[in-house]
Coordinates of C-alpha atoms in Angstrom, one line a residue:
M1 CA -28.5 11.7 -59.3
T2 CA -29.6 14.4 -61.7
G3 CA -32.8 16.4 -61.8
S4 CA -34.3 19.2 -63.8
N5 CA -33.9 21.9 -61.2
R6 CA -32.6 21.7 -57.6
S7 CA -34.5 23.8 -55.1
T8 CA -32.4 22.9 -52.0
S9 CA -28.9 21.9 -51.0
P10 CA -28.0 18.2 -51.0
A11 CA -29.2 16.5 -47.8
E12 CA -27.2 13.7 -46.2
L13 CA -29.2 10.5 -45.8
I14 CA -28.0 7.4 -44.1
L15 CA -29.5 4.1 -45.3
S16 CA -29.6 1.8 -42.3
H17 CA -29.2 -2.0 -42.5
S18 CA -31.4 -2.5 -39.4
A19 CA -34.8 -1.8 -41.1
P20 CA -37.1 -4.8 -42.0
S21 CA -37.1 -6.1 -45.6
S22 CA -39.9 -4.4 -47.6
P23 CA -40.4 -2.5 -50.9
T24 CA -39.1 0.5 -49.1
T25 CA -36.3 -1.4 -47.3
P26 CA -33.1 0.7 -46.9
L27 CA -30.9 -2.4 -47.2
L28 CA -30.2 -1.4 -50.8
G29 CA -30.7 2.1 -52.1
R30 CA -31.2 2.9 -55.8
S31 CA -30.9 6.3 -57.3
L32 CA -33.0 7.6 -60.2
S33 CA -30.2 6.7 -62.5
N34 CA -30.6 3.0 -61.5
N35 CA -27.3 2.9 -59.6
Y36 CA -27.3 0.6 -56.5
Y37 CA -25.6 1.5 -53.3
G38 CA -24.5 -0.9 -50.6
S39 CA -25.9 -1.1 -47.1
S40 CA -24.3 -1.8 -43.6
G41 CA -24.3 1.9 -42.6
V42 CA -22.9 3.4 -45.8
E43 CA -23.5 7.1 -46.0
L44 CA -25.0 8.3 -49.3
R45 CA -25.4 11.9 -50.5
I46 CA -28.6 12.2 -52.6
D47 CA -29.8 15.4 -54.2
I48 CA -33.4 16.2 -53.3
C49 CA -35.2 17.1 -56.6
E50 CA -37.9 19.7 -57.0
E51 CA -40.7 17.2 -57.4
Q52 CA -39.8 15.6 -54.0
D53 CA -41.4 18.6 -52.1
Y54 CA -38.5 18.6 -49.7
D55 CA -39.1 20.3 -46.4
P56 CA -36.3 20.3 -43.9
S57 CA -38.7 20.6 -41.0
T58 CA -40.7 17.5 -42.1
V59 CA -38.2 15.1 -43.7
P60 CA -36.9 12.7 -41.0
A61 CA -33.3 12.3 -40.3
Y62 CA -33.4 8.7 -41.6
V63 CA -35.3 8.3 -44.9
A64 CA -36.0 5.0 -46.7
F65 CA -35.7 4.9 -50.4
N66 CA -38.4 3.1 -52.5
I67 CA -36.7 1.1 -55.2
E68 CA -40.0 0.5 -57.1
D69 CA -41.0 4.0 -57.8
G70 CA -37.8 5.9 -57.0
H71 CA -39.3 8.0 -54.3
F72 CA -38.4 8.7 -50.7
D73 CA -40.7 7.0 -48.1
S74 CA -40.6 8.3 -44.6
S75 CA -43.4 6.1 -43.3
S76 CA -41.0 3.1 -43.0
A77 CA -38.0 5.1 -41.9
L78 CA -36.3 4.4 -38.7
S79 CA -37.0 6.7 -35.8
H80 CA -34.3 8.4 -33.9
D81 CA -34.8 6.0 -30.9
D82 CA -34.2 2.9 -33.1
V83 CA -30.8 4.0 -34.1
C84 CA -27.7 3.6 -32.0
L85 CA -25.9 6.9 -32.2
P86 CA -22.5 7.8 -30.6
P87 CA -22.9 9.6 -27.3
E88 CA -22.6 13.3 -27.4
I89 CA -19.3 14.3 -25.8
T90 CA -18.9 17.8 -24.6
G91 CA -16.0 19.6 -23.0
L92 CA -13.3 17.5 -24.7
G93 CA -10.6 19.6 -26.1
E94 CA -11.3 22.4 -23.6
E95 CA -8.6 23.2 -21.2
G96 CA -9.1 23.7 -17.5
I97 CA -11.5 22.3 -14.9
D98 CA -15.2 22.3 -15.4
F99 CA -16.2 24.3 -12.3
E100 CA -19.8 24.4 -13.3
A101 CA -20.0 20.6 -13.3
L102 CA -18.0 20.6 -10.0
K103 CA -20.4 23.1 -8.5
G104 CA -23.4 21.0 -9.5
Y105 CA -21.7 17.8 -8.1
L106 CA -21.0 19.5 -4.8
E107 CA -24.5 20.9 -4.4
E108 CA -26.0 17.6 -5.2
N109 CA -23.9 15.6 -2.7
V110 CA -24.0 18.3 0.0
A111 CA -27.8 18.2 -0.3
E112 CA -27.8 14.5 0.1
D113 CA -25.5 14.6 3.1
G114 CA -27.6 17.3 4.8
L115 CA -24.7 19.7 5.1
I116 CA -25.5 23.4 5.6
S117 CA -22.9 25.0 3.4
P118 CA -20.9 23.2 0.7
T119 CA -18.6 26.1 0.3
L120 CA -17.3 26.7 3.9
Q121 CA -18.2 23.7 5.9
P122 CA -16.0 20.6 5.4
S123 CA -17.6 17.3 6.1
P124 CA -16.8 15.8 9.5
P125 CA -15.1 12.6 8.3
T126 CA -12.3 14.6 6.6
K127 CA -9.0 14.0 8.4
R128 CA -6.0 16.3 8.0
T129 CA -2.7 14.9 8.9
T130 CA 0.9 16.0 9.2
F131 CA 3.6 14.3 7.3
K132 CA 4.9 12.6 10.4
S133 CA 1.6 11.1 11.5
Q134 CA 0.8 10.3 7.9
A135 CA 4.0 8.3 7.5
Q136 CA 3.2 6.3 10.7
S137 CA -0.4 5.4 9.9
I138 CA -0.7 5.6 6.1
K139 CA -1.9 2.1 5.6
S140 CA -4.8 2.3 8.0
Q141 CA -5.7 5.8 6.7
E142 CA -5.7 4.7 3.1
T143 CA -8.0 1.8 4.0
R144 CA -10.5 4.2 5.5
Y145 CA -9.9 7.4 3.5
R146 CA -9.6 6.6 -0.2
F147 CA -9.0 10.2 -1.3
M148 CA -5.9 12.2 -0.7
F149 CA -5.5 15.8 -1.5
H150 CA -2.2 17.8 -1.4
S151 CA -1.2 21.3 -2.1
D152 CA 1.5 23.6 -0.9
I153 CA -1.0 25.7 1.1
T154 CA -3.3 23.1 2.7
G155 CA -0.8 20.2 3.1
V156 CA -2.4 16.7 3.1
I157 CA -6.1 16.1 3.4
Y158 CA -7.7 12.6 3.6
S159 CA -11.3 12.0 3.0
R160 CA -13.7 9.1 2.3
S161 CA -15.2 10.6 -0.8
F162 CA -14.4 13.2 -3.5
H163 CA -16.8 15.9 -2.4
E164 CA -15.6 15.8 1.3
I165 CA -12.2 17.2 0.4
A166 CA -12.3 20.6 2.0
T167 CA -10.7 22.8 4.7
D168 CA -12.3 25.0 7.4
T169 CA -12.4 28.0 5.0
K170 CA -12.3 26.5 1.5
D171 CA -14.3 23.9 -0.3
L172 CA -13.1 21.7 -3.1
S173 CA -13.8 24.3 -5.9
E174 CA -11.5 26.8 -4.3
L175 CA -8.8 24.3 -3.5
L176 CA -8.6 23.3 -7.2
K177 CA -7.6 26.8 -8.2
E178 CA -4.0 26.2 -7.2
H179 CA -1.6 23.4 -8.0
F180 CA -2.9 20.2 -6.4
W181 CA -2.4 16.4 -6.2
I182 CA -5.4 14.1 -5.8
D183 CA -4.7 10.5 -5.2
V184 CA -7.7 8.1 -5.5
F185 CA -7.5 4.5 -4.1
N186 CA -9.9 1.9 -5.7
P187 CA -12.3 4.4 -7.4
T188 CA -15.8 3.3 -8.3
D189 CA -17.3 3.6 -11.7
N190 CA -19.5 6.5 -10.6
E191 CA -16.6 8.3 -9.0
L192 CA -14.5 7.9 -12.2
K193 CA -17.4 9.3 -14.2
V194 CA -17.8 12.3 -12.0
I195 CA -14.0 13.0 -11.9
S196 CA -13.7 12.6 -15.7
K197 CA -16.5 15.1 -16.3
I198 CA -15.1 17.7 -13.9
F199 CA -11.5 17.4 -15.1
R200 CA -12.4 16.9 -18.8
I201 CA -10.8 13.5 -19.0
H202 CA -11.3 11.6 -22.3
P203 CA -13.5 8.5 -22.3
L204 CA -10.5 6.4 -23.6
T205 CA -8.5 7.3 -20.4
T206 CA -11.5 6.6 -18.2
E207 CA -11.9 3.2 -19.9
D208 CA -8.3 2.4 -19.3
I209 CA -8.6 3.2 -15.6
Q210 CA -11.9 1.4 -15.2
G211 CA -10.6 -1.7 -16.9
E212 CA -7.3 -1.6 -14.9
E213 CA -5.2 -1.5 -18.1
T214 CA -2.0 -3.5 -17.6
R215 CA -0.1 -2.2 -20.6
E216 CA 2.3 0.6 -19.7
K217 CA 1.6 3.6 -21.9
F218 CA 2.1 7.3 -22.4
E219 CA -0.7 9.2 -24.2
I220 CA -1.1 12.9 -25.1
F221 CA -4.4 14.5 -25.0
T222 CA -5.4 18.2 -25.6
N223 CA -5.4 19.2 -21.9
Y224 CA -3.4 16.5 -20.2
H225 CA -1.0 13.7 -20.4
F226 CA -1.9 10.1 -19.4
I227 CA 0.7 7.7 -18.1
C228 CA 0.1 4.1 -17.0
F229 CA 3.1 2.9 -15.0
R230 CA 3.5 -0.5 -13.2
T231 CA 5.0 -1.2 -9.9
F232 CA 4.7 -4.5 -7.9
D233 CA 3.6 -5.9 -4.5
Q234 CA 6.7 -5.4 -2.3
D235 CA 5.5 -7.5 0.7
P236 CA 7.5 -10.8 0.6
N237 CA 5.0 -12.3 3.1
S238 CA 2.1 -11.6 0.8
S239 CA 0.5 -14.2 -1.5
T240 CA 0.6 -11.6 -4.3
Y241 CA 4.3 -10.8 -3.9
M242 CA 5.9 -9.6 -7.1
E243 CA 2.5 -9.2 -8.9
P244 CA 2.2 -6.1 -11.0
I245 CA 0.2 -3.1 -9.7
S246 CA -0.8 -0.3 -12.2
I247 CA -0.6 3.3 -11.3
Y248 CA -2.5 5.8 -13.6
N249 CA -1.3 9.4 -13.7
V250 CA -3.3 12.2 -15.3
I251 CA -1.0 15.3 -15.5
M252 CA -2.7 18.6 -16.2
K253 CA -1.7 22.2 -16.1
E254 CA -3.7 22.7 -12.9
G255 CA -2.6 19.6 -11.0
I256 CA -2.2 15.8 -11.2
L257 CA -4.6 12.9 -10.6
T258 CA -3.3 9.5 -9.6
F259 CA -5.4 6.3 -9.5
H260 CA -4.5 2.8 -8.2
F261 CA -6.6 -0.2 -7.1
R262 CA -4.2 -1.7 -4.5
L263 CA -2.2 -0.2 -1.7
T264 CA 1.3 0.9 -2.5
P265 CA 4.0 2.7 -0.5
H266 CA 4.7 5.2 -3.3
V267 CA 2.2 7.9 -2.3
P268 CA 3.5 8.3 1.3
N269 CA 7.1 8.1 0.0
V270 CA 6.5 11.0 -2.5
L271 CA 4.7 13.0 0.3
R272 CA 7.7 12.5 2.5
R273 CA 10.0 13.6 -0.3
I274 CA 7.9 16.7 -0.9
R275 CA 8.2 17.6 2.8
H276 CA 12.0 17.4 2.7
L277 CA 12.3 19.4 -0.6
K278 CA 9.5 21.8 -0.4
N279 CA 11.8 24.7 0.5
I280 CA 14.3 23.9 -2.3
I281 CA 12.1 23.1 -5.3
K282 CA 8.8 24.2 -6.7
V283 CA 6.4 21.3 -6.5
T284 CA 4.5 21.1 -9.8
P285 CA 2.3 18.4 -11.3
D286 CA 5.2 17.4 -13.6
W287 CA 7.5 17.1 -10.7
I288 CA 5.0 15.0 -8.7
N289 CA 4.7 12.7 -11.8
Y290 CA 8.5 12.4 -11.9
A291 CA 8.7 11.7 -8.2
I292 CA 6.1 8.9 -8.5
I293 CA 7.9 7.3 -11.4
D294 CA 11.3 7.7 -9.6
D295 CA 10.0 6.0 -6.4
V296 CA 8.6 3.1 -8.5
T297 CA 11.9 2.8 -10.2
D298 CA 13.8 2.9 -6.9
A299 CA 11.6 0.1 -5.5
F300 CA 13.3 -2.3 -7.9
G301 CA 16.8 -1.6 -6.5
P302 CA 16.7 -3.8 -3.3
L303 CA 15.2 -6.6 -5.2
I304 CA 17.9 -6.5 -7.9
Q305 CA 20.6 -6.4 -5.2
N306 CA 19.1 -9.5 -3.6
I307 CA 19.1 -11.2 -7.0
E308 CA 22.7 -10.3 -7.5
F309 CA 23.8 -11.9 -4.2
E310 CA 21.7 -15.0 -4.9
A311 CA 23.0 -15.4 -8.4
D312 CA 26.6 -15.0 -7.3
S313 CA 26.0 -17.5 -4.4
I314 CA 24.4 -20.1 -6.7
D315 CA 27.2 -19.7 -9.3
E316 CA 29.9 -20.4 -6.7
L317 CA 28.1 -23.2 -4.9
V318 CA 26.7 -25.2 -7.7
L319 CA 30.0 -26.9 -8.5
I320 CA 31.6 -27.3 -5.1
L321 CA 28.7 -28.5 -2.9
K322 CA 28.6 -32.2 -2.1
E323 CA 25.8 -34.3 -3.3
T324 CA 24.1 -34.3 0.1
E325 CA 24.2 -30.5 0.2
Q326 CA 22.6 -29.9 -3.2
S327 CA 19.1 -31.0 -2.2
D328 CA 17.6 -27.5 -2.5
M329 CA 19.9 -26.1 -5.2
L330 CA 17.4 -26.7 -8.0
R331 CA 14.6 -25.0 -6.1
R332 CA 16.8 -22.0 -5.4
I333 CA 17.8 -21.7 -9.1
G334 CA 14.1 -22.0 -10.2
Y335 CA 12.9 -19.4 -7.7
A336 CA 15.7 -16.9 -8.6
R337 CA 15.0 -17.3 -12.3
K338 CA 11.3 -16.8 -11.7
V339 CA 12.0 -13.5 -9.9
V340 CA 14.4 -12.4 -12.7
M341 CA 11.8 -13.1 -15.4
G342 CA 9.3 -11.1 -13.4
L343 CA 11.7 -8.1 -13.2
L344 CA 12.4 -8.3 -16.9
R345 CA 8.6 -8.2 -17.6
L346 CA 8.1 -5.2 -15.4
L347 CA 11.2 -3.2 -16.4
G348 CA 11.0 -3.9 -20.2
P349 CA 8.4 -1.3 -21.2
K350 CA 9.5 1.4 -18.8
A351 CA 12.5 2.5 -20.8
D352 CA 10.3 3.3 -23.9
I353 CA 7.8 5.2 -21.8
I354 CA 10.4 7.4 -20.2
K355 CA 12.1 7.9 -23.6
R356 CA 8.8 9.1 -25.2
L357 CA 8.2 11.4 -22.2
I358 CA 11.7 12.9 -22.5
K359 CA 11.2 13.3 -26.3
R360 CA 8.0 15.2 -25.7
Y361 CA 9.8 17.6 -23.3
N362 CA 12.9 18.2 -25.5
E363 CA 11.3 18.5 -28.9
Y364 CA 8.2 20.6 -28.2
N365 CA 9.2 22.0 -24.8
I366 CA 5.5 22.0 -24.0
S367 CA 3.5 20.2 -21.4
P368 CA 0.8 20.9 -18.9
N369 CA 3.6 22.3 -16.8
P370 CA 6.8 22.9 -18.7
S371 CA 10.0 22.7 -16.7
A372 CA 13.5 22.3 -18.1
D373 CA 14.7 20.3 -15.1
I374 CA 12.0 17.5 -15.5
A375 CA 13.7 16.2 -18.7
L376 CA 17.0 15.9 -16.7
Y377 CA 15.3 14.1 -13.9
L378 CA 13.6 11.7 -16.3
G379 CA 16.9 11.1 -18.0
D380 CA 18.3 10.0 -14.7
I381 CA 15.4 7.6 -14.3
E382 CA 16.0 6.3 -17.8
D383 CA 19.7 5.6 -17.0
H384 CA 18.6 3.7 -13.8
I385 CA 16.1 1.6 -15.8
L386 CA 18.6 0.7 -18.5
T387 CA 21.2 -0.2 -15.9
M388 CA 18.8 -2.4 -14.1
L389 CA 17.7 -4.1 -17.3
Q390 CA 21.4 -4.8 -18.2
S391 CA 22.0 -6.1 -14.7
T392 CA 18.9 -8.3 -14.8
N393 CA 19.8 -9.7 -18.2
H394 CA 23.3 -10.5 -16.8
Y395 CA 21.9 -12.3 -13.8
E396 CA 19.6 -14.3 -16.0
K397 CA 22.7 -15.5 -18.0
I398 CA 24.5 -16.4 -14.8
L399 CA 21.5 -18.3 -13.5
S400 CA 21.0 -20.0 -16.8
R401 CA 24.7 -21.1 -16.8
S402 CA 24.4 -22.2 -13.2
H403 CA 21.3 -24.2 -14.1
A404 CA 23.1 -25.9 -16.9
N405 CA 26.2 -26.6 -14.7
Y406 CA 24.0 -28.0 -12.0
L407 CA 22.3 -30.4 -14.4
A408 CA 25.7 -31.4 -15.8
Q409 CA 27.0 -32.0 -12.3
I410 CA 24.0 -34.2 -11.6
N411 CA 24.7 -36.1 -14.8
I412 CA 28.3 -36.6 -13.9
E413 CA 27.3 -37.9 -10.4
I414 CA 24.8 -40.3 -12.0
T415 CA 27.5 -41.5 -14.4
Q416 CA 30.0 -42.0 -11.6
T417 CA 27.5 -44.0 -9.6
A418 CA 26.7 -46.1 -12.6
N419 CA 30.4 -46.8 -13.2
R420 CA 30.9 -47.8 -9.6
T421 CA 28.0 -50.1 -9.8
N422 CA 29.4 -51.7 -13.0
D423 CA 32.7 -52.3 -11.3
V424 CA 31.1 -54.1 -8.4
M425 CA 29.0 -56.2 -10.8
A426 CA 32.1 -57.1 -12.8
K427 CA 33.9 -58.3 -9.6
M428 CA 30.8 -60.3 -8.6
T429 CA 30.7 -61.8 -12.1
L430 CA 34.4 -62.8 -11.8
L431 CA 33.8 -64.4 -8.4
A432 CA 30.9 -66.4 -9.8
S433 CA 33.0 -67.5 -12.8
V434 CA 35.7 -68.8 -10.4
T435 CA 33.3 -70.6 -8.0
V436 CA 31.0 -72.2 -10.6
P437 CA 33.6 -74.8 -11.9
M438 CA 34.3 -75.7 -8.2
N439 CA 30.6 -76.2 -7.6
I440 CA 30.5 -78.5 -10.6
I441 CA 33.3 -80.7 -9.3
T442 CA 31.9 -80.9 -5.7
G443 CA 28.5 -81.7 -7.2
L444 CA 29.9 -84.6 -9.2
W445 CA 31.6 -86.2 -6.2
G446 CA 28.6 -85.6 -4.0
M447 CA 26.1 -87.6 -6.1
N448 CA 24.4 -90.7 -4.7
V449 CA 26.1 -93.0 -7.2
K450 CA 29.4 -94.9 -7.2
V451 CA 32.3 -92.4 -7.7
P452 CA 36.1 -92.8 -7.8
G453 CA 37.6 -93.3 -4.4
Q454 CA 34.4 -94.4 -2.8
D455 CA 35.8 -97.8 -1.8
D456 CA 39.0 -96.5 -0.3
E457 CA 37.5 -95.4 2.9
D458 CA 40.7 -95.5 4.9
S459 CA 42.7 -93.1 2.6
L460 CA 42.4 -89.4 2.2
G461 CA 44.3 -89.2 -1.1
W462 CA 41.2 -88.6 -3.2
F463 CA 40.1 -85.8 -1.0
Y464 CA 43.4 -84.0 -1.1
A465 CA 43.6 -84.5 -4.9
I466 CA 40.2 -82.9 -5.4
V467 CA 41.1 -79.9 -3.2
V468 CA 44.4 -79.3 -4.9
F469 CA 42.7 -79.6 -8.3
M470 CA 40.0 -77.0 -7.5
S471 CA 42.7 -74.7 -6.0
L472 CA 44.8 -74.9 -9.2
L473 CA 41.6 -74.3 -11.3
G474 CA 40.8 -71.2 -9.3
V475 CA 44.4 -69.8 -9.6
F476 CA 44.2 -70.5 -13.4
L477 CA 40.9 -68.7 -13.8
V478 CA 42.2 -65.7 -11.8
W479 CA 45.3 -65.6 -14.0
M480 CA 43.2 -65.7 -17.1
A481 CA 41.0 -62.9 -15.8
R482 CA 44.0 -60.7 -15.1
K483 CA 45.5 -61.5 -18.5
L484 CA 42.3 -60.5 -20.2
G485 CA 42.1 -57.3 -18.1
L486 CA 38.9 -58.2 -16.4
I487 CA 40.3 -57.4 -13.0

């Protein structure tokens, strides 16, 4: 748009498609030069001319354009409340923990709980456990206490809610000033919202955790790494055996957050490992993340070993078992192949996730907690995963071949049974062919009419003649059948 003199800088006006149709409708804007602009949220930059009497303090944020007289009309413009604006996101891109938000959260919850001092008084339900007692009763504790806090100084703390994590002398804000690990079981939407605000977690990560994202992924954000890694239900007596369980790791410079919505043995296993190695290694958030991934990977080992024994057993027995012993072979093959396909589905994406994580360590050598040894540890996990994938693919081929051999064996047995039936039927047909002519002869002499020899009642010559003739006929028919190869 051109004008005589411009008194102000260009103002950015957004023509919204949600306004009602009128002479001042913003569905289609037209500049003074009669150029039309499209709608549907298209941003237009229009120069405010001198005769428009532009006042930044009075012109609304959303201005309708009158296509009849070429002037701006703010009377029909949309108000700020009528427009759906993206939410204002603060704190993203900033590193560290938002201790101001944490302080406000603790004060609010402590006031609701009626506690005297949120800084020094831990809430009564909090339960501190040693590694030994924790290993013995982890399942019941996780059912009651959904939050687990660990650090080198405090050890393990269990609590029912996030704000109850504390010791006799330190509240949560002081505990978070050293390397920590917070594990959350089955978090609520409100808890995720609070944790995301305190630890400056991006809304995309929060959305993945809330929606229980099933795709394994590795994402890099400004102040943390996000990893979604899948394990499986390891209880063979459970109705959900072998079903995937997602574990979400948020690795920061200050610590690590883990989330899961079903009970898993990986958290107590990693805690037990920390207890054994705490005097040898330095426990960092990156190392805890590695330990969790390593424990998940190790959980596949016994299952793959069982599949190896089952596949070898099926491969050997499928061709040597008798027909009466093969009643459950097809069921065994089907179940083994189902487990193998589940393993391939779980192991497939893991190699790419580990490879990307190693690449990030090696190329940039930066992370929330850089450590040269972590890349070596992850390389060992990658080797295990690739080995297990190769083994699982090999067992799938063995089971596929055994399945084909089993079906071929069944076809052979069916064919053999059919051949035996055909042999019996051929012999029965031959017997019928021999006896039918004899039945005809006996039938002729047994009619209630006058037949040869009927008057010679004192002689048996006719009887012996008929018997000899039928015997000779039977011998002849058998000889013909042998000559023709029928028997």
